[in-house]
Short mmCIF file of C-alpha atoms in Angstrom, two decimals:
data_model
loop_
_atom_site.label_atom_id
_atom_site.label_comp_id
_atom_site.label_asym_id
_atom_site.label_seq_id
_atom_site.Cartn_x
_atom_site.Cartn_y
_atom_site.Cartn_z
CA UNK A 1328 -15.91 -20.31 17.95
CA UNK A 1329 -16.56 -18.01 20.85
CA UNK A 1330 -18.02 -14.58 20.50
CA UNK A 1331 -17.91 -11.60 22.91
CA UNK A 1332 -20.54 -8.94 22.05
CA UNK A 1333 -20.25 -5.42 23.43
CA UNK A 1334 -22.66 -4.13 25.90
CA UNK A 1335 -23.90 -0.53 26.20
CA UNK A 1336 -21.38 -0.07 29.03
CA UNK A 1337 -18.48 -1.23 26.91
CA UNK A 1338 -15.83 1.38 25.95
CA UNK A 1339 -16.38 3.20 22.73
CA UNK A 1340 -13.35 4.07 20.69
CA UNK A 1341 -13.25 7.41 18.97
CA UNK A 1342 -11.51 5.64 16.02
CA UNK A 1343 -10.92 2.01 15.01
CA UNK A 1344 -8.44 1.37 12.23
CA UNK A 1345 -8.66 -1.58 9.87
CA UNK A 1346 -5.20 -2.63 8.75
CA UNK A 1347 -1.81 -1.39 10.02
CA UNK A 1348 0.35 -0.68 7.01
CA UNK A 1349 2.40 2.50 6.66
CA UNK A 1350 -0.71 4.72 6.26
CA UNK A 1351 -2.30 3.59 9.49
CA UNK A 1352 0.96 3.60 11.36
CA UNK A 1353 1.22 7.23 10.29
CA UNK A 1354 -2.34 7.72 11.60
CA UNK A 1355 -1.44 6.18 14.93
CA UNK A 1356 1.51 8.44 15.23
CA UNK A 1357 -0.51 11.58 14.41
CA UNK A 1358 -3.08 10.60 17.00
CA UNK A 1359 -0.36 9.95 19.64
CA UNK A 1360 1.31 13.27 18.96
CA UNK A 1361 -2.12 15.02 19.22
CA UNK A 1362 -2.98 13.29 22.48
CA UNK A 1363 0.39 14.28 23.98
CA UNK A 1364 -0.46 17.97 23.40
CA UNK A 1365 -4.02 18.02 24.93
CA UNK A 1366 -5.82 17.20 28.16
CA UNK A 1367 -6.94 13.69 28.79
CA UNK A 1368 -10.55 14.67 28.10
CA UNK A 1369 -9.62 16.00 24.59
CA UNK A 1370 -7.54 12.97 23.71
CA UNK A 1371 -8.79 10.68 20.83
CA UNK A 1372 -9.07 7.08 21.79
CA UNK A 1373 -8.03 4.75 18.98
CA UNK A 1374 -7.14 1.13 18.26
CA UNK A 1375 -6.05 -0.63 15.10
CA UNK A 1376 -6.49 -4.24 13.97
CA UNK A 1377 -4.03 -6.06 11.64
CA UNK A 1378 -4.40 -9.54 10.42
CA UNK A 1379 -0.67 -10.14 9.94
CA UNK A 1380 1.19 -11.45 12.92
CA UNK A 1381 3.57 -8.50 12.87
CA UNK A 1382 4.17 -5.42 10.76
CA UNK A 1383 5.05 -6.14 7.14
CA UNK A 1384 5.04 -4.03 4.01
CA UNK A 1385 5.70 -5.78 0.67
CA UNK A 1386 8.16 -8.19 2.31
CA UNK A 1387 8.37 -10.31 -0.75
CA UNK A 1388 9.91 -7.46 -2.72
CA UNK A 1389 12.55 -6.34 -0.19
CA UNK A 1390 15.33 -7.08 -2.77
CA UNK A 1391 18.64 -6.22 -1.14
CA UNK A 1392 19.71 -3.50 -3.68
CA UNK A 1393 16.18 -2.01 -4.53
CA UNK A 1394 15.78 1.60 -3.51
CA UNK A 1395 12.72 3.69 -2.63
CA UNK A 1396 11.27 5.85 -5.41
CA UNK A 1397 10.36 8.67 -3.08
CA UNK A 1398 12.54 10.98 -1.02
CA UNK A 1399 13.22 9.96 2.55
CA UNK A 1400 11.74 13.28 3.54
CA UNK A 1401 8.38 11.82 2.49
CA UNK A 1402 8.34 9.61 5.47
CA UNK A 1403 5.48 9.00 7.99
CA UNK A 1404 5.67 12.39 9.60
CA UNK A 1405 8.00 15.02 8.21
CA UNK A 1406 5.64 16.88 5.77
CA UNK A 1407 3.08 17.17 8.68
CA UNK A 1408 5.40 17.61 11.55
CA UNK A 1409 9.17 18.24 10.66
CA UNK A 1410 9.98 18.16 14.42
CA UNK A 1411 8.48 14.70 15.03
CA UNK A 1412 10.56 12.07 16.80
CA UNK A 1413 9.14 9.50 14.40
CA UNK A 1414 11.02 10.86 11.34
CA UNK A 1415 13.39 8.81 9.25
CA UNK A 1416 16.26 11.06 10.38
CA UNK A 1417 15.39 10.15 14.03
CA UNK A 1418 15.41 6.51 13.03
CA UNK A 1419 18.83 6.89 11.52
CA UNK A 1420 20.11 8.66 14.62
CA UNK A 1421 18.77 5.73 16.75
CA UNK A 1422 20.61 3.22 14.49
CA UNK A 1423 23.85 5.11 14.57
CA UNK A 1424 23.77 5.73 10.76
CA UNK A 1425 22.83 9.42 10.50
CA UNK A 1426 26.30 10.65 9.45
CA UNK A 1427 26.86 7.69 7.14
CA UNK A 1428 23.54 8.46 5.48
CA UNK A 1429 24.43 12.11 5.01
CA UNK A 1430 27.77 11.28 3.47
CA UNK A 1431 25.95 8.89 1.12
CA UNK A 1432 24.45 11.98 -0.63
CA UNK A 1433 21.31 10.14 -1.56
CA UNK A 1434 17.61 11.08 -1.12
CA UNK A 1435 16.43 7.49 -1.84
CA UNK A 1436 17.16 4.85 0.82
CA UNK A 1437 17.28 1.15 0.27
CA UNK A 1438 13.75 -0.28 0.38
CA UNK A 1439 14.90 -2.76 3.00
CA UNK A 1440 16.12 0.13 5.16
CA UNK A 1441 12.84 2.08 4.73
CA UNK A 1442 10.99 -1.07 5.76
CA UNK A 1443 13.08 -1.31 8.83
CA UNK A 1444 12.18 2.34 9.58
CA UNK A 1445 8.48 1.42 9.27
CA UNK A 1446 8.96 -1.39 11.70
CA UNK A 1447 10.80 0.94 14.07
CA UNK A 1448 7.95 3.39 13.96
CA UNK A 1449 5.25 0.78 14.27
CA UNK A 1450 7.01 -0.64 17.33
CA UNK A 1451 6.82 2.81 19.10
CA UNK A 1452 3.00 2.82 18.79
CA UNK A 1453 2.48 -0.91 19.28
CA UNK A 1454 0.13 -0.20 22.26
CA UNK A 1455 -2.43 1.03 19.71
CA UNK A 1456 -2.45 -2.16 17.56
CA UNK A 1457 -3.59 -5.79 17.86
CA UNK A 1458 -1.67 -7.99 15.43
CA UNK A 1459 -3.10 -11.33 14.35
CA UNK A 1460 -6.58 -9.80 14.47
CA UNK A 1461 -8.61 -9.87 11.38
CA UNK A 1462 -11.64 -7.58 10.90
CA UNK A 1463 -14.42 -9.70 9.48
CA UNK A 1464 -17.41 -7.37 9.57
CA UNK A 1465 -18.89 -4.08 10.62
CA UNK A 1466 -22.46 -3.57 11.71
CA UNK A 1467 -24.36 -0.36 12.42
CA UNK A 1468 -25.63 0.61 15.89
CA UNK A 1469 -28.84 2.48 15.27
CA UNK A 1470 -30.49 4.75 17.86
CA UNK A 1471 -33.45 7.04 17.11
CA UNK A 1472 -33.15 6.16 13.40
CA UNK A 1473 -29.52 7.26 13.16
CA UNK A 1474 -26.32 5.22 12.95
CA UNK A 1475 -24.55 6.41 16.10
CA UNK A 1476 -21.79 3.78 16.33
CA UNK A 1477 -20.23 0.99 14.28
CA UNK A 1478 -19.63 -2.45 15.78
CA UNK A 1479 -16.45 -3.98 14.44
CA UNK A 1480 -16.22 -7.80 14.60
CA UNK A 1481 -12.66 -9.07 14.86
CA UNK A 1482 -11.37 -12.67 14.61
CA UNK A 1483 -8.24 -13.83 16.48
CA UNK A 1484 -7.64 -17.60 16.25
CA UNK A 1485 -10.93 -19.23 17.12
CA UNK A 1486 -12.40 -16.27 19.03
CA UNK A 1487 -14.57 -13.40 17.85
CA UNK A 1488 -14.79 -10.15 19.65
CA UNK A 1489 -16.78 -6.92 18.89
CA UNK A 1490 -15.49 -3.43 19.38
CA UNK A 1491 -17.58 -0.20 19.16
CA UNK A 1492 -16.42 2.85 17.35
CA UNK A 1493 -17.53 6.30 16.47
CA UNK A 1494 -15.34 6.47 13.38
CA UNK A 1495 -13.37 4.06 11.11
CA UNK A 1496 -10.29 4.51 9.11
CA UNK A 1497 -9.79 1.79 6.56
CA UNK A 1498 -6.20 1.11 5.34
CA UNK A 1499 -6.41 -2.43 3.94
CA UNK A 1500 -3.86 -1.97 1.16
CA UNK A 1501 -3.67 -3.57 -2.26
CA UNK A 1502 -4.20 -7.05 -3.60
CA UNK A 1503 -1.97 -8.85 -6.07
CA UNK A 1504 -3.37 -8.77 -9.59
CA UNK A 1505 -3.08 -11.80 -11.91
CA UNK A 1506 -4.30 -11.54 -15.55
CA UNK A 1507 -7.62 -13.08 -16.32
CA UNK A 1508 -7.49 -16.80 -17.02
CA UNK A 1509 -4.21 -17.27 -15.03
CA UNK A 1510 -3.93 -18.72 -11.58
CA UNK A 1511 -1.13 -18.74 -9.03
CA UNK A 1512 0.53 -22.05 -8.22
CA UNK A 1513 3.72 -23.70 -7.05
CA UNK A 1514 5.50 -22.54 -10.19
CA UNK A 1515 3.37 -19.54 -11.08
CA UNK A 1516 4.03 -16.66 -8.81
CA UNK A 1517 3.07 -13.09 -8.27
CA UNK A 1518 6.08 -10.85 -7.62
CA UNK A 1519 4.68 -9.89 -4.20
CA UNK A 1520 5.85 -13.32 -2.96
CA UNK A 1521 9.16 -13.33 -4.82
CA UNK A 1522 11.71 -13.66 -1.99
CA UNK A 1523 9.75 -16.22 -0.08
CA UNK A 1524 9.27 -18.44 -3.15
CA UNK A 1525 12.87 -18.05 -4.29
CA UNK A 1526 14.05 -19.38 -0.95
CA UNK A 1527 12.08 -22.55 -1.74
CA UNK A 1528 14.43 -23.09 -4.69
CA UNK A 1529 17.49 -23.37 -2.56
CA UNK A 1530 19.48 -26.51 -3.51
CA UNK A 1531 17.89 -26.69 -6.95
CA UNK A 1532 19.32 -25.54 -10.31
CA UNK A 1533 16.52 -23.73 -12.23
CA UNK A 1534 17.29 -23.21 -15.94
CA UNK A 1535 14.74 -20.60 -16.98
CA UNK A 1536 12.40 -17.98 -15.53
CA UNK A 1537 9.73 -16.07 -17.33
CA UNK A 1538 8.77 -12.65 -15.93
CA UNK A 1539 5.71 -10.93 -17.18
CA UNK A 1540 5.26 -7.18 -16.92
CA UNK A 1541 6.75 -3.86 -17.92
CA UNK A 1542 6.94 -1.82 -14.63
CA UNK A 1543 9.52 -1.26 -12.01
CA UNK A 1544 8.75 -4.52 -10.06
CA UNK A 1545 9.04 -6.53 -13.26
CA UNK A 1546 12.49 -5.01 -14.13
CA UNK A 1547 13.62 -5.57 -10.46
CA UNK A 1548 12.50 -9.16 -10.67
CA UNK A 1549 14.37 -9.69 -13.95
CA UNK A 1550 17.59 -8.16 -12.54
CA UNK A 1551 17.34 -10.09 -9.27
CA UNK A 1552 16.68 -13.49 -10.77
CA UNK A 1553 19.41 -12.95 -13.34
CA UNK A 1554 21.78 -12.16 -10.57
CA UNK A 1555 20.71 -14.74 -8.02
CA UNK A 1556 20.71 -17.67 -10.44
CA UNK A 1557 23.81 -17.20 -12.62
CA UNK A 1558 23.13 -20.39 -14.67
CA UNK A 1559 19.51 -19.61 -15.44
CA UNK A 1560 17.97 -17.83 -18.40
CA UNK A 1561 15.57 -15.04 -17.64
CA UNK A 1562 12.90 -14.08 -20.23
CA UNK A 1563 11.17 -10.79 -19.85
CA UNK A 1564 7.77 -10.61 -21.64
CA UNK A 1565 5.98 -7.30 -22.26
CA UNK A 1566 3.78 -5.72 -24.89
CA UNK A 1567 6.05 -2.65 -25.49
CA UNK A 1568 9.30 -2.41 -27.35
CA UNK A 1569 11.10 -1.88 -24.10
CA UNK A 1570 10.80 -0.60 -20.58
CA UNK A 1571 9.51 2.98 -20.41
CA UNK A 1572 11.40 5.34 -18.13
CA UNK A 1573 9.62 6.90 -15.14
CA UNK A 1574 9.10 10.65 -15.43
CA UNK A 1575 10.58 11.83 -12.12
CA UNK A 1576 11.56 15.35 -13.46
CA UNK A 1577 11.04 18.25 -11.01
CA UNK A 1578 7.99 19.73 -12.87
CA UNK A 1579 6.27 16.42 -13.32
CA UNK A 1580 6.76 15.52 -9.65
CA UNK A 1581 4.44 18.36 -8.77
CA UNK A 1582 1.72 15.78 -9.38
CA UNK A 1583 2.74 14.35 -6.02
CA UNK A 1584 2.56 17.70 -4.16
CA UNK A 1585 -0.08 17.97 -1.41
CA UNK A 1586 -1.56 20.96 -3.31
CA UNK A 1587 -2.07 18.77 -6.35
CA UNK A 1588 -4.74 16.81 -4.32
CA UNK A 1589 -6.75 20.05 -3.84
CA UNK A 1590 -6.52 20.82 -7.53
CA UNK A 1591 -7.51 17.35 -8.68
CA UNK A 1592 -10.34 17.12 -6.27
CA UNK A 1593 -11.81 20.33 -7.53
CA UNK A 1594 -11.26 19.56 -11.22
CA UNK A 1595 -14.10 18.54 -13.61
CA UNK A 1596 -14.16 14.88 -14.55
CA UNK A 1597 -12.79 15.40 -18.02
CA UNK A 1598 -9.78 17.29 -16.58
CA UNK A 1599 -9.19 14.49 -14.07
CA UNK A 1600 -9.02 11.95 -16.79
CA UNK A 1601 -6.58 14.11 -18.78
CA UNK A 1602 -4.35 14.52 -15.78
CA UNK A 1603 -4.24 10.82 -15.23
CA UNK A 1604 -3.39 10.30 -18.91
CA UNK A 1605 -0.71 13.02 -18.83
CA UNK A 1606 1.07 11.93 -15.63
CA UNK A 1607 0.44 8.20 -15.40
CA UNK A 1608 4.07 7.71 -16.44
CA UNK A 1609 5.15 9.13 -13.06
CA UNK A 1610 3.92 6.02 -11.37
CA UNK A 1611 2.43 3.27 -13.59
CA UNK A 1612 4.25 0.70 -15.76
CA UNK A 1613 7.49 2.69 -15.71
CA UNK A 1614 11.03 1.86 -14.59
CA UNK A 1615 13.85 4.01 -13.17
CA UNK A 1616 16.21 4.93 -15.98
CA UNK A 1617 19.24 3.59 -14.12
CA UNK A 1618 17.83 0.11 -13.93
CA UNK A 1619 16.82 0.20 -17.62
CA UNK A 1620 20.37 1.20 -18.50
CA UNK A 1621 21.86 -1.57 -16.34
CA UNK A 1622 19.62 -4.28 -17.87
CA UNK A 1623 20.44 -3.07 -21.44
CA UNK A 1624 24.19 -2.93 -20.58
CA UNK A 1625 24.02 -6.53 -19.29
CA UNK A 1626 22.03 -7.71 -22.30
CA UNK A 1627 24.55 -6.23 -24.74
CA UNK A 1628 27.45 -7.55 -22.89
CA UNK A 1629 26.08 -11.09 -22.98
CA UNK A 1630 25.56 -10.77 -26.81
CA UNK A 1631 29.11 -9.77 -27.22
CA UNK A 1632 30.49 -12.60 -25.13
CA UNK A 1633 28.00 -15.14 -26.57
CA UNK A 1634 26.59 -16.01 -23.19
CA UNK A 1635 23.10 -14.66 -23.57
CA UNK A 1636 20.95 -15.31 -20.53
CA UNK A 1637 18.71 -12.19 -20.65
CA UNK A 1638 16.10 -12.39 -23.23
CA UNK A 1639 13.47 -9.63 -23.90
CA UNK A 1640 10.36 -10.84 -25.63
CA UNK A 1641 8.90 -7.47 -26.54
CA UNK A 1642 5.75 -6.52 -28.38
CA UNK A 1643 4.37 -9.81 -27.07
CA UNK A 1644 2.04 -11.16 -24.40
CA UNK A 1645 1.66 -14.32 -22.43
CA UNK A 1646 -1.43 -16.22 -23.64
CA UNK A 1647 -1.23 -19.49 -21.77
CA UNK A 1648 0.38 -21.20 -18.80
CA UNK A 1649 0.38 -24.94 -18.26
CA UNK A 1650 1.85 -26.01 -14.86
CA UNK A 1651 3.09 -29.50 -13.99
CA UNK A 1652 4.71 -30.72 -10.85
CA UNK A 1653 8.20 -30.31 -12.35
CA UNK A 1654 7.88 -27.42 -14.81
CA UNK A 1655 5.63 -24.85 -16.42
CA UNK A 1656 5.04 -24.12 -20.08
CA UNK A 1657 4.46 -20.49 -21.03
CA UNK A 1658 3.10 -19.66 -24.47
CA UNK A 1659 4.07 -16.20 -25.72
CA UNK A 1660 2.33 -14.65 -28.68
CA UNK A 1661 3.81 -11.88 -30.80
CA UNK A 1662 1.45 -8.89 -31.19
CA UNK A 1663 2.95 -8.19 -34.62
CA UNK A 1664 2.90 -11.60 -36.37
CA UNK A 1665 0.53 -13.56 -34.12
CA UNK A 1666 3.13 -16.33 -33.96
CA UNK A 1667 3.10 -18.30 -30.71
CA UNK A 1668 6.27 -19.54 -28.92
CA UNK A 1669 6.27 -22.07 -26.20
CA UNK A 1670 8.75 -21.61 -23.39
CA UNK A 1671 9.46 -24.42 -20.88
CA UNK A 1672 10.43 -22.88 -17.59
CA UNK A 1673 10.87 -23.58 -13.95
CA UNK A 1674 8.84 -20.63 -12.88
CA UNK A 1675 6.59 -17.94 -14.36
CA UNK A 1676 6.43 -14.67 -12.37
CA UNK A 1677 3.62 -12.18 -12.84
CA UNK A 1678 4.78 -8.73 -12.03
CA UNK A 1679 1.49 -7.39 -13.18
CA UNK A 1680 0.60 -5.00 -10.38
CA UNK A 1681 -2.09 -4.77 -7.78
CA UNK A 1682 -5.78 -3.84 -7.52
CA UNK A 1683 -7.39 -1.84 -4.73
CA UNK A 1684 -9.40 -3.90 -2.34
CA UNK A 1685 -13.01 -2.92 -2.20
CA UNK A 1686 -12.86 -0.18 0.53
CA UNK A 1687 -16.46 -0.97 1.60
CA UNK A 1688 -16.23 -4.71 1.41
CA UNK A 1689 -16.27 -5.16 5.18
CA UNK A 1690 -19.07 -2.75 5.88
CA UNK A 1691 -22.08 -5.03 5.22
CA UNK A 1692 -25.36 -3.13 5.40
CA UNK A 1693 -23.38 0.06 6.31
CA UNK A 1694 -22.10 0.03 2.75
CA UNK A 1695 -25.65 0.47 1.51
CA UNK A 1696 -25.72 3.80 3.28
CA UNK A 1697 -22.55 4.97 1.48
CA UNK A 1698 -23.11 7.12 -1.58
CA UNK A 1699 -21.69 6.46 -5.09
CA UNK A 1700 -21.24 8.57 -8.18
CA UNK A 1701 -22.69 8.03 -11.64
CA UNK A 1702 -20.01 5.38 -12.46
CA UNK A 1703 -20.67 3.41 -9.33
CA UNK A 1704 -17.53 4.63 -7.55
CA UNK A 1705 -17.58 5.51 -3.86
CA UNK A 1706 -18.09 9.21 -3.25
CA UNK A 1707 -15.32 10.55 -1.05
CA UNK A 1708 -15.15 14.05 0.55
CA UNK A 1709 -12.00 16.15 0.45
CA UNK A 1710 -11.15 14.99 4.04
CA UNK A 1711 -11.09 11.32 2.82
CA UNK A 1712 -14.42 10.66 4.50
CA UNK A 1713 -16.93 8.50 2.56
CA UNK A 1714 -20.09 10.43 1.66
CA UNK A 1715 -23.00 8.76 3.49
CA UNK A 1716 -26.75 9.13 4.15
CA UNK A 1717 -27.41 11.93 6.70
CA UNK A 1718 -28.54 9.32 9.15
CA UNK A 1719 -24.95 8.02 9.39
CA UNK A 1720 -23.25 10.07 12.15
CA UNK A 1721 -20.11 7.98 12.11
CA UNK A 1722 -17.16 8.87 9.92
CA UNK A 1723 -15.71 6.34 7.55
CA UNK A 1724 -12.32 7.40 6.27
CA UNK A 1725 -10.28 5.81 3.44
CA UNK A 1726 -6.58 5.48 3.16
CA UNK A 1727 -6.58 4.09 -0.34
CA UNK A 1728 -9.18 3.66 -3.02
CA UNK A 1729 -9.47 7.45 -3.59
CA UNK A 1730 -7.59 7.93 -6.83
CA UNK A 1731 -10.73 8.79 -8.72
CA UNK A 1732 -11.46 11.66 -6.37
CA UNK A 1733 -8.02 12.77 -5.06
CA UNK A 1734 -5.63 11.75 -7.74
CA UNK A 1735 -2.46 9.71 -8.17
CA UNK A 1736 -0.79 10.98 -4.98
CA UNK A 1737 -3.75 10.55 -2.74
CA UNK A 1738 -2.86 7.06 -1.52
CA UNK A 1739 0.89 6.98 -2.06
CA UNK A 1740 3.70 7.28 0.47
CA UNK A 1741 4.34 10.74 -0.98
CA UNK A 1742 1.28 12.08 0.79
CA UNK A 1743 0.91 9.88 3.72
CA UNK A 1744 1.91 12.38 6.41
CA UNK A 1745 -0.26 15.11 5.04
CA UNK A 1746 -3.24 12.73 4.54
CA UNK A 1747 -3.36 11.49 8.08
CA UNK A 1748 -3.01 15.08 9.32
CA UNK A 1749 -6.08 15.97 7.30
CA UNK A 1750 -8.03 13.00 8.61
CA UNK A 1751 -7.07 14.03 12.13
CA UNK A 1752 -8.25 17.60 11.48
CA UNK A 1753 -11.51 16.21 10.13
CA UNK A 1754 -12.06 14.10 13.30
CA UNK A 1755 -11.47 17.08 15.45
CA UNK A 1756 -13.55 19.39 13.39
CA UNK A 1757 -16.49 16.99 13.49
CA UNK A 1758 -16.10 16.59 17.29
CA UNK A 1759 -15.41 12.88 17.56
CA UNK A 1760 -17.32 12.53 20.82
CA UNK A 1761 -21.06 12.82 20.32
CA UNK A 1762 -23.32 14.78 22.63
CA UNK A 1763 -24.84 11.48 23.88
CA UNK A 1764 -21.40 10.23 24.85
CA UNK A 1765 -20.51 13.45 26.64
CA UNK A 1766 -23.85 13.33 28.59
CA UNK A 1767 -23.09 9.66 29.49
CA UNK A 1768 -19.55 10.59 30.66
CA UNK A 1769 -20.94 13.38 32.89
CA UNK A 1770 -23.46 10.91 34.35
CA UNK A 1771 -20.76 8.30 34.94
CA UNK A 1772 -18.72 10.94 36.66
CA UNK A 1773 -21.54 11.92 38.99
CA UNK A 1774 -22.18 8.28 39.77
CA UNK A 1775 -18.51 7.70 40.55
CA UNK A 1776 -18.44 10.70 42.84
CA UNK A 1777 -21.61 9.44 44.64
CA UNK A 1778 -19.94 6.06 45.20
#
């Protein structure tokens, strides 16, 4: 494996982004719009690295009739810059669907359409990203006892390269969560891979699916599998009596307002915990009421007709999974009676959510210079910058992993446009180019003039 180290004369990026999901696409757009307004000397140089071969955002859950749960106005730019050419409305105009969308009278586009919008936006800033490049480590560059730069090691194929940065913005997304004691396999899936794995069943005739989970993705999985395999039974397993509706009422939705981030950040810890308890049902383990009604209507109709294929094993949990090459046995335990029921199925799908990746996992010894609170959580400033030792002059910004400091909305699509604008303001306010760099630039200019 080859390795190309940077030299002191190598270019230094003002910002390097790790990951290129929607958050860092929005960051790239904000940077591009800033650079278009200023002189070249004031422009921020930036580059992003994404390990996927192309842009992709939860591709495995792009079910054809699934809709977004946030308004199209909460796109990558509108709340920050309503006049941006990167808005969802500009996307619709470019696709010839603007009038059709307006006539549809709907704030919530299809998820597959919003993904196409993300791809469209990402393609317009593709000069700022390298796909198929995985960041594998970050090392400090120390001068006079201070961390002046960060060297980012990137792997592409069999090659390693190192890129120097004054600041990092980390947007590595979420990781699928499987319950303890369970493992993914050929017949045990996480819902994040649903569509790709379903395609593998083409030409077969599955007779039963088991879907574990009580949130939006779980309900969407149940509805999709029931529709896609009209001869199969679909068993939904969850510990509640039924799916709980999402609270998307106007007042509750204020938890997603940009101003709510300020309030949450300033609140005492006990108030933060109460706010999360009060408003967790706006986002976690809840389902759109229309989908709940559709599933119940379908279930009741099947009971009337004597063709029951939808089964809801409520107040229960999955306690064991045994996979064989041809089937999987799921054992479901009643939380009321303790009775265990074996279910022989073709596939078990865990729609059990995601966990945040360790935001400092790639930082190596730099992570030791990042500060933590009394509970061991990363300390994050209001501008999404990780709190560090004074000797660290570089900024490390997080797009995700900040719920404990900034609240529910801090890392969701609802706040993406505002968040990247605040990170941009922080970079500008901290003067991204150090005095040493400016002196070096001046010297280079003098040298060039002499030559």
